[in-house]
mmCIF file of C-alpha atoms in Angstrom:
data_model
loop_
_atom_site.group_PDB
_atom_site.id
_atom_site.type_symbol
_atom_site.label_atom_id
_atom_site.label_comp_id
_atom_site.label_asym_id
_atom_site.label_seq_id
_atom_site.Cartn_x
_atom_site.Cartn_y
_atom_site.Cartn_z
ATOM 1 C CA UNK A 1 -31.197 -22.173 -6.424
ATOM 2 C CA UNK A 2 -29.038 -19.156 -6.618
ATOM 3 C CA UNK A 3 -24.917 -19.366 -7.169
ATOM 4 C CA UNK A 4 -22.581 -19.676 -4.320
ATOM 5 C CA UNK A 5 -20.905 -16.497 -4.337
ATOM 6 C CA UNK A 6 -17.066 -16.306 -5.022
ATOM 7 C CA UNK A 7 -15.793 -14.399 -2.093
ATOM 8 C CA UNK A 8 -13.525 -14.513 0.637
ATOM 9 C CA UNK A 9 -13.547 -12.993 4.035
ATOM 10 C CA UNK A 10 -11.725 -9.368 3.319
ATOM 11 C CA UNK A 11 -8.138 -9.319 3.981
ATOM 12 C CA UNK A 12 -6.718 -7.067 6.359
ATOM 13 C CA UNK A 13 -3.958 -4.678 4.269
ATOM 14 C CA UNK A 14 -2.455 -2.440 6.147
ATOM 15 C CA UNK A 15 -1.298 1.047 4.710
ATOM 16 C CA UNK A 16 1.973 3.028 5.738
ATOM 17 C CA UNK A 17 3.609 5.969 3.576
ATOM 18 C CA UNK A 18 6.572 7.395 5.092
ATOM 19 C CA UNK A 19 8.636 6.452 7.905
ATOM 20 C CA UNK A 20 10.684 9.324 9.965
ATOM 21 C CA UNK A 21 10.098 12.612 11.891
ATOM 22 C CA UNK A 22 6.142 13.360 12.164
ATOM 23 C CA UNK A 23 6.643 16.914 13.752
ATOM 24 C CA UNK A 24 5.453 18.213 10.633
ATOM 25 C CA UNK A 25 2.685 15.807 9.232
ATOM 26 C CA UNK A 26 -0.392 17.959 8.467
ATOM 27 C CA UNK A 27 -1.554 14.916 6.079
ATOM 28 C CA UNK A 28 -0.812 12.206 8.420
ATOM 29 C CA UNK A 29 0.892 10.192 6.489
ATOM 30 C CA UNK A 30 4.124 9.543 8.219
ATOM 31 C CA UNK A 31 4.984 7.312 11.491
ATOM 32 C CA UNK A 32 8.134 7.540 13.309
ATOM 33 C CA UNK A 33 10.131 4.312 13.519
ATOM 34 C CA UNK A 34 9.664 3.761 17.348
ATOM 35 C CA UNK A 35 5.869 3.324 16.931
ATOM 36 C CA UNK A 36 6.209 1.417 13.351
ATOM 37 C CA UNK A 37 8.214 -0.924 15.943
ATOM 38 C CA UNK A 38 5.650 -1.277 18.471
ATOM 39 C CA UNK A 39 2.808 -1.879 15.973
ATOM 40 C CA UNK A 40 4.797 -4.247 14.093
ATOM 41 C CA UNK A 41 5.569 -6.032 17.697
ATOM 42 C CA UNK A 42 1.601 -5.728 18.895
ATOM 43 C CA UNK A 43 1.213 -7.748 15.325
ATOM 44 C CA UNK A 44 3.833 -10.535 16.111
ATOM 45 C CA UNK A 45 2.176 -10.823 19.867
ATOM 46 C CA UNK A 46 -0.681 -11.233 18.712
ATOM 47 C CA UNK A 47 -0.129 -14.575 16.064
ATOM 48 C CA UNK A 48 -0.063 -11.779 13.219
ATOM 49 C CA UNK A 49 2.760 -11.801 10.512
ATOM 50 C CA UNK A 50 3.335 -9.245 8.382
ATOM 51 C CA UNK A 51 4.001 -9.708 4.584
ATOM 52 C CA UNK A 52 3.868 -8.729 0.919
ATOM 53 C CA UNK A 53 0.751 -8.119 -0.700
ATOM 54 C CA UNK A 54 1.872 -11.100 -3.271
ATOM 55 C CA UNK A 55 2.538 -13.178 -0.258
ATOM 56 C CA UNK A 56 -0.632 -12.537 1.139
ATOM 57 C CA UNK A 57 -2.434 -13.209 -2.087
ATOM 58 C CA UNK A 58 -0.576 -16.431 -3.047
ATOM 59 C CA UNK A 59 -1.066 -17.786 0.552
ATOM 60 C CA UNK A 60 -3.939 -20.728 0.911
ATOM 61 C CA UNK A 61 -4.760 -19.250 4.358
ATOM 62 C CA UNK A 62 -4.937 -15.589 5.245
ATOM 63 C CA UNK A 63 -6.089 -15.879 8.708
ATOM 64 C CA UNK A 64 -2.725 -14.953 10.451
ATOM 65 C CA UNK A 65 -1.242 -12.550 7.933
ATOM 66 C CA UNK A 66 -1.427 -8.589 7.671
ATOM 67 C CA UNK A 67 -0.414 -7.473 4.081
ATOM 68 C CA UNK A 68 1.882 -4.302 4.953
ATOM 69 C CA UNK A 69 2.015 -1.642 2.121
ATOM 70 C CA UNK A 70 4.250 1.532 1.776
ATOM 71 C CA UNK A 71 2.738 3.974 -0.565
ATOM 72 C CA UNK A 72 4.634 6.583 -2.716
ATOM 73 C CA UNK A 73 8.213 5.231 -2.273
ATOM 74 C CA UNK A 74 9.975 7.879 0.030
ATOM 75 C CA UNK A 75 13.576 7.511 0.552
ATOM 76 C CA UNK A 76 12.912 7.282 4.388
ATOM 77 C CA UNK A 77 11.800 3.854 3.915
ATOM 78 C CA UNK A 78 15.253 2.453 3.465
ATOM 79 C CA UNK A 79 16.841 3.803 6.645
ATOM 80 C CA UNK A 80 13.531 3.774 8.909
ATOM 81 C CA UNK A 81 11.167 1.546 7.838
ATOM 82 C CA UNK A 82 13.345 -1.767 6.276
ATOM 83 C CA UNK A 83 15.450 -2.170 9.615
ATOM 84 C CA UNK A 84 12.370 -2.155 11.708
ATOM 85 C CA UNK A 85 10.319 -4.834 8.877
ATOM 86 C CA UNK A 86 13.850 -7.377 9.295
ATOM 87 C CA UNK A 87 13.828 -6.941 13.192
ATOM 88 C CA UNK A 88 10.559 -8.728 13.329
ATOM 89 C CA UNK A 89 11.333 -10.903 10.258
ATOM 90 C CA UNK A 90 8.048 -9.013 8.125
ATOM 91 C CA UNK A 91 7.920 -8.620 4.477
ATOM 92 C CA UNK A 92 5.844 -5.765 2.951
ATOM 93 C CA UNK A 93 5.098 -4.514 -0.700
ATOM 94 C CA UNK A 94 6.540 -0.814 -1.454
ATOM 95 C CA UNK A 95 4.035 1.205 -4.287
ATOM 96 C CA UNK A 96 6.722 3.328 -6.183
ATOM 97 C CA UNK A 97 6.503 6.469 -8.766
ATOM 98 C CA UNK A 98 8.967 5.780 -11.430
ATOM 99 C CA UNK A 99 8.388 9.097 -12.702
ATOM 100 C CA UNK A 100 8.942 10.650 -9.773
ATOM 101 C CA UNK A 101 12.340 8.818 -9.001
ATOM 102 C CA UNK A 102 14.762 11.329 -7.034
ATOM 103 C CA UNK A 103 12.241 13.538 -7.059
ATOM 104 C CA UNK A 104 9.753 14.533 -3.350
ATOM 105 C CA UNK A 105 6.252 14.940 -3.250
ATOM 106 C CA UNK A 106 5.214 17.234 -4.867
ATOM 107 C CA UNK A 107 1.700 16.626 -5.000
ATOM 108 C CA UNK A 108 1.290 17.460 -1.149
ATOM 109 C CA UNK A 109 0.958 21.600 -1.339
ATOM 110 C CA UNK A 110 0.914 21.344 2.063
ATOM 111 C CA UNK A 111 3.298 19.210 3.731
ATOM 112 C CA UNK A 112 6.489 19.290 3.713
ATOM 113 C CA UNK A 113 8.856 18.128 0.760
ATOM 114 C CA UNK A 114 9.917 14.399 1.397
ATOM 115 C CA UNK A 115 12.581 12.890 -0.888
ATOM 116 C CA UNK A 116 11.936 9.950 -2.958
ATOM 117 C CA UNK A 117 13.755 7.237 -3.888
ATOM 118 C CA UNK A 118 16.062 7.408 -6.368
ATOM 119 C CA UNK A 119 16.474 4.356 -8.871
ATOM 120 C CA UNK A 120 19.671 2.880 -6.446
ATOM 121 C CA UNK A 121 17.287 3.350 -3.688
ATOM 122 C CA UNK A 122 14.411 1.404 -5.323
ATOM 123 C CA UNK A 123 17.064 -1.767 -6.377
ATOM 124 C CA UNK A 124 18.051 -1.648 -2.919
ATOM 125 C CA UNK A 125 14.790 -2.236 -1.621
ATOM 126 C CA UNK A 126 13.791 -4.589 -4.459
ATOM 127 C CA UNK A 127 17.199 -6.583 -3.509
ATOM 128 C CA UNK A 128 16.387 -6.421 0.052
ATOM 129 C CA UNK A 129 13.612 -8.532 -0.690
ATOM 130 C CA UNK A 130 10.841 -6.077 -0.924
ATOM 131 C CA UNK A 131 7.704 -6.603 -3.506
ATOM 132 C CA UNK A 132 8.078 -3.679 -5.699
ATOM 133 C CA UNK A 133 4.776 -2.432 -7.126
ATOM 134 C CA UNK A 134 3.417 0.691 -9.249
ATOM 135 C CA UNK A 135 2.086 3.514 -7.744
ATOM 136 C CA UNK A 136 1.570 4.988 -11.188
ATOM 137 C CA UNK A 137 4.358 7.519 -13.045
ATOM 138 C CA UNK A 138 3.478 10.688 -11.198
ATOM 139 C CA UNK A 139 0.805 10.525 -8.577
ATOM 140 C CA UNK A 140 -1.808 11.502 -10.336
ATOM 141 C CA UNK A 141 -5.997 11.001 -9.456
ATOM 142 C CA UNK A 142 -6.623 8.820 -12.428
ATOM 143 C CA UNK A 143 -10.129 9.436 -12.612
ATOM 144 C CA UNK A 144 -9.936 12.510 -13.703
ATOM 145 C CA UNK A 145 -7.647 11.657 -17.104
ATOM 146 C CA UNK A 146 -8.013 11.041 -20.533
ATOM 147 C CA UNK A 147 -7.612 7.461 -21.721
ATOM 148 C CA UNK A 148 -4.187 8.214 -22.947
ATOM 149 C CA UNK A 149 -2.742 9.971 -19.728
ATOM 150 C CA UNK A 150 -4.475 6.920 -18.152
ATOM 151 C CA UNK A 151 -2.690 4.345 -20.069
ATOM 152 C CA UNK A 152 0.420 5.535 -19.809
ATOM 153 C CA UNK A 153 0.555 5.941 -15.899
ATOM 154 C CA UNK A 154 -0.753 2.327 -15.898
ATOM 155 C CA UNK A 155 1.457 0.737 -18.593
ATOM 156 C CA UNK A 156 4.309 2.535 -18.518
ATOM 157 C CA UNK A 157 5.288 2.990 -14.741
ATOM 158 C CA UNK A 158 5.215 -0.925 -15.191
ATOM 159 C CA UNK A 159 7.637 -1.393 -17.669
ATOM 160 C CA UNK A 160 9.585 1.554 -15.992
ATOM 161 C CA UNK A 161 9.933 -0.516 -12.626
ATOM 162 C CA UNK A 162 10.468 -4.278 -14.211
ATOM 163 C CA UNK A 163 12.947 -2.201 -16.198
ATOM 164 C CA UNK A 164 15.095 -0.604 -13.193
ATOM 165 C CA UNK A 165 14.433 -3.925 -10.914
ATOM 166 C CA UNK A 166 14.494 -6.623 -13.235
ATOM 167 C CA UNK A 167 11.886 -8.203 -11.047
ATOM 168 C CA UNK A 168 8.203 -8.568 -12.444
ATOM 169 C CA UNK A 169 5.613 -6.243 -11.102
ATOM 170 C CA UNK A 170 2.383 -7.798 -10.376
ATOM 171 C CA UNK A 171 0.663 -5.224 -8.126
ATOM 172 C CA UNK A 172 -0.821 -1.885 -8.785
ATOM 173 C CA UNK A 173 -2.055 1.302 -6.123
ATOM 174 C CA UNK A 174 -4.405 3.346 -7.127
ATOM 175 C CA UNK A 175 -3.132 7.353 -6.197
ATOM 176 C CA UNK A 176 -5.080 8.984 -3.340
ATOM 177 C CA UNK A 177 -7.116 5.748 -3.719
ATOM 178 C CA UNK A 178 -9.169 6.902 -6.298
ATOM 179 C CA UNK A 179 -10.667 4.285 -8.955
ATOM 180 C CA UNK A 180 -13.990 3.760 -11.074
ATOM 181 C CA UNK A 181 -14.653 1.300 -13.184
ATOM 182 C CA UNK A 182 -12.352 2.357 -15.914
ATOM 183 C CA UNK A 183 -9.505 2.978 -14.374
ATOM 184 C CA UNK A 184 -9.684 -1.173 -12.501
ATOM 185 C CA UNK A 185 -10.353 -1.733 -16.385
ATOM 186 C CA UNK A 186 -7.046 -0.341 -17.596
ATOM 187 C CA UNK A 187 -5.108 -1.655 -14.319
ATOM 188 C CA UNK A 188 -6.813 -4.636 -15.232
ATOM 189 C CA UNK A 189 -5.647 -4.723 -18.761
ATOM 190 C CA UNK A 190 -2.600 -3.890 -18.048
ATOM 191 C CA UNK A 191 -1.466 -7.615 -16.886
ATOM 192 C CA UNK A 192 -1.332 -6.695 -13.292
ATOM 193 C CA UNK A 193 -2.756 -9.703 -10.717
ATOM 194 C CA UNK A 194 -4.028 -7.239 -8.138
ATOM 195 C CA UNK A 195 -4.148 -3.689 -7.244
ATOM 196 C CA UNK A 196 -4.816 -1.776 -3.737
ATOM 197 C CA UNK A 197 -7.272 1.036 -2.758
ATOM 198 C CA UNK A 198 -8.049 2.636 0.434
ATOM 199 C CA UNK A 199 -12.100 2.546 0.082
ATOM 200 C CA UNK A 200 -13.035 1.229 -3.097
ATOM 201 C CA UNK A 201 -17.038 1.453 -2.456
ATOM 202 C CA UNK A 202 -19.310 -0.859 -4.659
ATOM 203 C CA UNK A 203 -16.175 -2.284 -6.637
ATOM 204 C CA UNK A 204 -14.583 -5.357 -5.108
ATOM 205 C CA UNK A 205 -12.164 -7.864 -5.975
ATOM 206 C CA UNK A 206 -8.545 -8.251 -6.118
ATOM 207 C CA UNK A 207 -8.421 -5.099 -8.404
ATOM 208 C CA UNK A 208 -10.223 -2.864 -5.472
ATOM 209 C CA UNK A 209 -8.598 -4.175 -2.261
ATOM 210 C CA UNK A 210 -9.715 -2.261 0.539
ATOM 211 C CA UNK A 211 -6.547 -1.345 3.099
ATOM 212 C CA UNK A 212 -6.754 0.400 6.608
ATOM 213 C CA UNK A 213 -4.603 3.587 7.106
ATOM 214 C CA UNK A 214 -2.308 2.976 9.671
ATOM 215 C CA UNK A 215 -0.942 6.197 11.592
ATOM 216 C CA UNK A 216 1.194 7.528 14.380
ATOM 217 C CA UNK A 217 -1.585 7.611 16.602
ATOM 218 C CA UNK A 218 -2.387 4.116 16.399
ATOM 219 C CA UNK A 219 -1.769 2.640 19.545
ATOM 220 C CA UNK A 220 -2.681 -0.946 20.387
ATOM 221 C CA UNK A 221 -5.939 -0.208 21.475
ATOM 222 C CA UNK A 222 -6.470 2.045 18.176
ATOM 223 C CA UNK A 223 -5.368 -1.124 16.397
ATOM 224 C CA UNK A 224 -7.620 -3.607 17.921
ATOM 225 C CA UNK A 225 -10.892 -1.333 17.362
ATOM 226 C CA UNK A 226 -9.586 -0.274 13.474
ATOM 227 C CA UNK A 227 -9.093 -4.286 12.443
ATOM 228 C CA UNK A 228 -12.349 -5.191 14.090
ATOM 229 C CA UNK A 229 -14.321 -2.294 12.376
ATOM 230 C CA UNK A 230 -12.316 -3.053 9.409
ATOM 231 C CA UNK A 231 -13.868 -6.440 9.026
ATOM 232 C CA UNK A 232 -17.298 -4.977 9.664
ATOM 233 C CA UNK A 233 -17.796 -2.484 7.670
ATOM 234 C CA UNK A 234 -15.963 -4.356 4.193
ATOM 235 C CA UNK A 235 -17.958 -6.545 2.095
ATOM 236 C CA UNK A 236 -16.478 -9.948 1.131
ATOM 237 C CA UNK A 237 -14.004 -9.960 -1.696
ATOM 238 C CA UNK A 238 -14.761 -11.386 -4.570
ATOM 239 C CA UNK A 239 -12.405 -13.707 -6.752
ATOM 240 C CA UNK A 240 -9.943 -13.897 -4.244
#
């Protein structure tokens, strides 16, 4: 008789990056805090809390939580995005670029230049009750490094963040959710407990965790269809 295999149903992780004016959003990354609001409140009406991704990890259930994420660490996220996560009483995990700190990004030719947090902004968040996790130093595609560059955005944006925070840092996300094998290896190695992709392919476990973008255009209806195709299309997580 074969195994049972260690999985669980796939959680549902949802994925935000910055919080403020969208007039100018040719990657789509950025919601404005009126429709954050209403999908956070389509959530709540619907049984669904949102919460940290080591919340969502730790709990014994998942059915009724959303894991909400906030790549890159923009400074919006303080002024837009917290007030609208304590109106509905939702926690969230916030993916941060210590070597990027102050800094904007940079790696978007395109859009236009967003400011980052700055080290007050990040103990402010981490104070305000916010998971605090490690986006890598400088947004890069680790893939496409050397083992040393690739060590050092793993390892050392960690210590960089426990450092600044004095909080431990348990989760990693992978940059423009790019991993292989190698790179979940060193994340692995590392001593982080998880770490977040968008579509991780064949890999799975809780060092490839599939999210769903979430975007200004997602309305309830949007919502509804992306979480039930969500669910579809993702295998089963293993070790979770």
């Amino acid at each position: 008789m074969a195994a049972a295999v260690d999985s669980a149903p796939v959680p549902w992780i949802a994925m935000y990056h910055s919080v403020g004016d969208c007039s100018d959003d040719p990657y789509r990354i950025t919601v404005t805090p009126d429709r954050l609001d209403r999908q956070l409140d389509w959530l709540r009406r619907r049984g669904l809390r949102g919460v940290s991704m080591a919340a969502l990890l730790a709990a014994p259930t998942r059915r009724d939580l959303v894991g909400l994420t906030f790549d890159d660490g923009y400074a919006d996220f303080l002024d837009h995005a917290l007030p609208v996560l304590r109106k509905h009483d939702f926690g969230a995990t916030l993916f941060v670029l210590p070597g990027r700190l102050g800094g904007d990004n940079a790696w978007d030719p395109l859009g236009p230049r967003k400011p980052l947090l700055t080290a007050d902004g990040l103990r402010r968040a981490c104070e305000a009750g916010v998971e605090i996790g490690s986006h890598g130093l400088t947004h890069v595609d680790l893939t496409k490094t050397d083992d040393l560059r690739l060590k050092s955005e793993v390892v050392e944006s960690r210590t960089a963040l426990e450092e600044l925070t004095g909080a431990s840092v348990k989760g990693f996300c992978y940059p423009y959710g790019t991993l292989d094998e190698r790179v979940v290896d060193a994340v692995r190695e590392a001593g982080y407990a998880y770490a977040c992709a968008i579509d991780p392919g064949p890999l799975t476990g809780p060092y490839a965790l599939p999210r769903l973008h979430i975007g200004q255009n997602d309305t309830a209806v949007r919502l509804f269809l992306k979480h039930r195709l969500h669910r579809l299309r993702r295998r089963p997580v293993k070790g979770i």
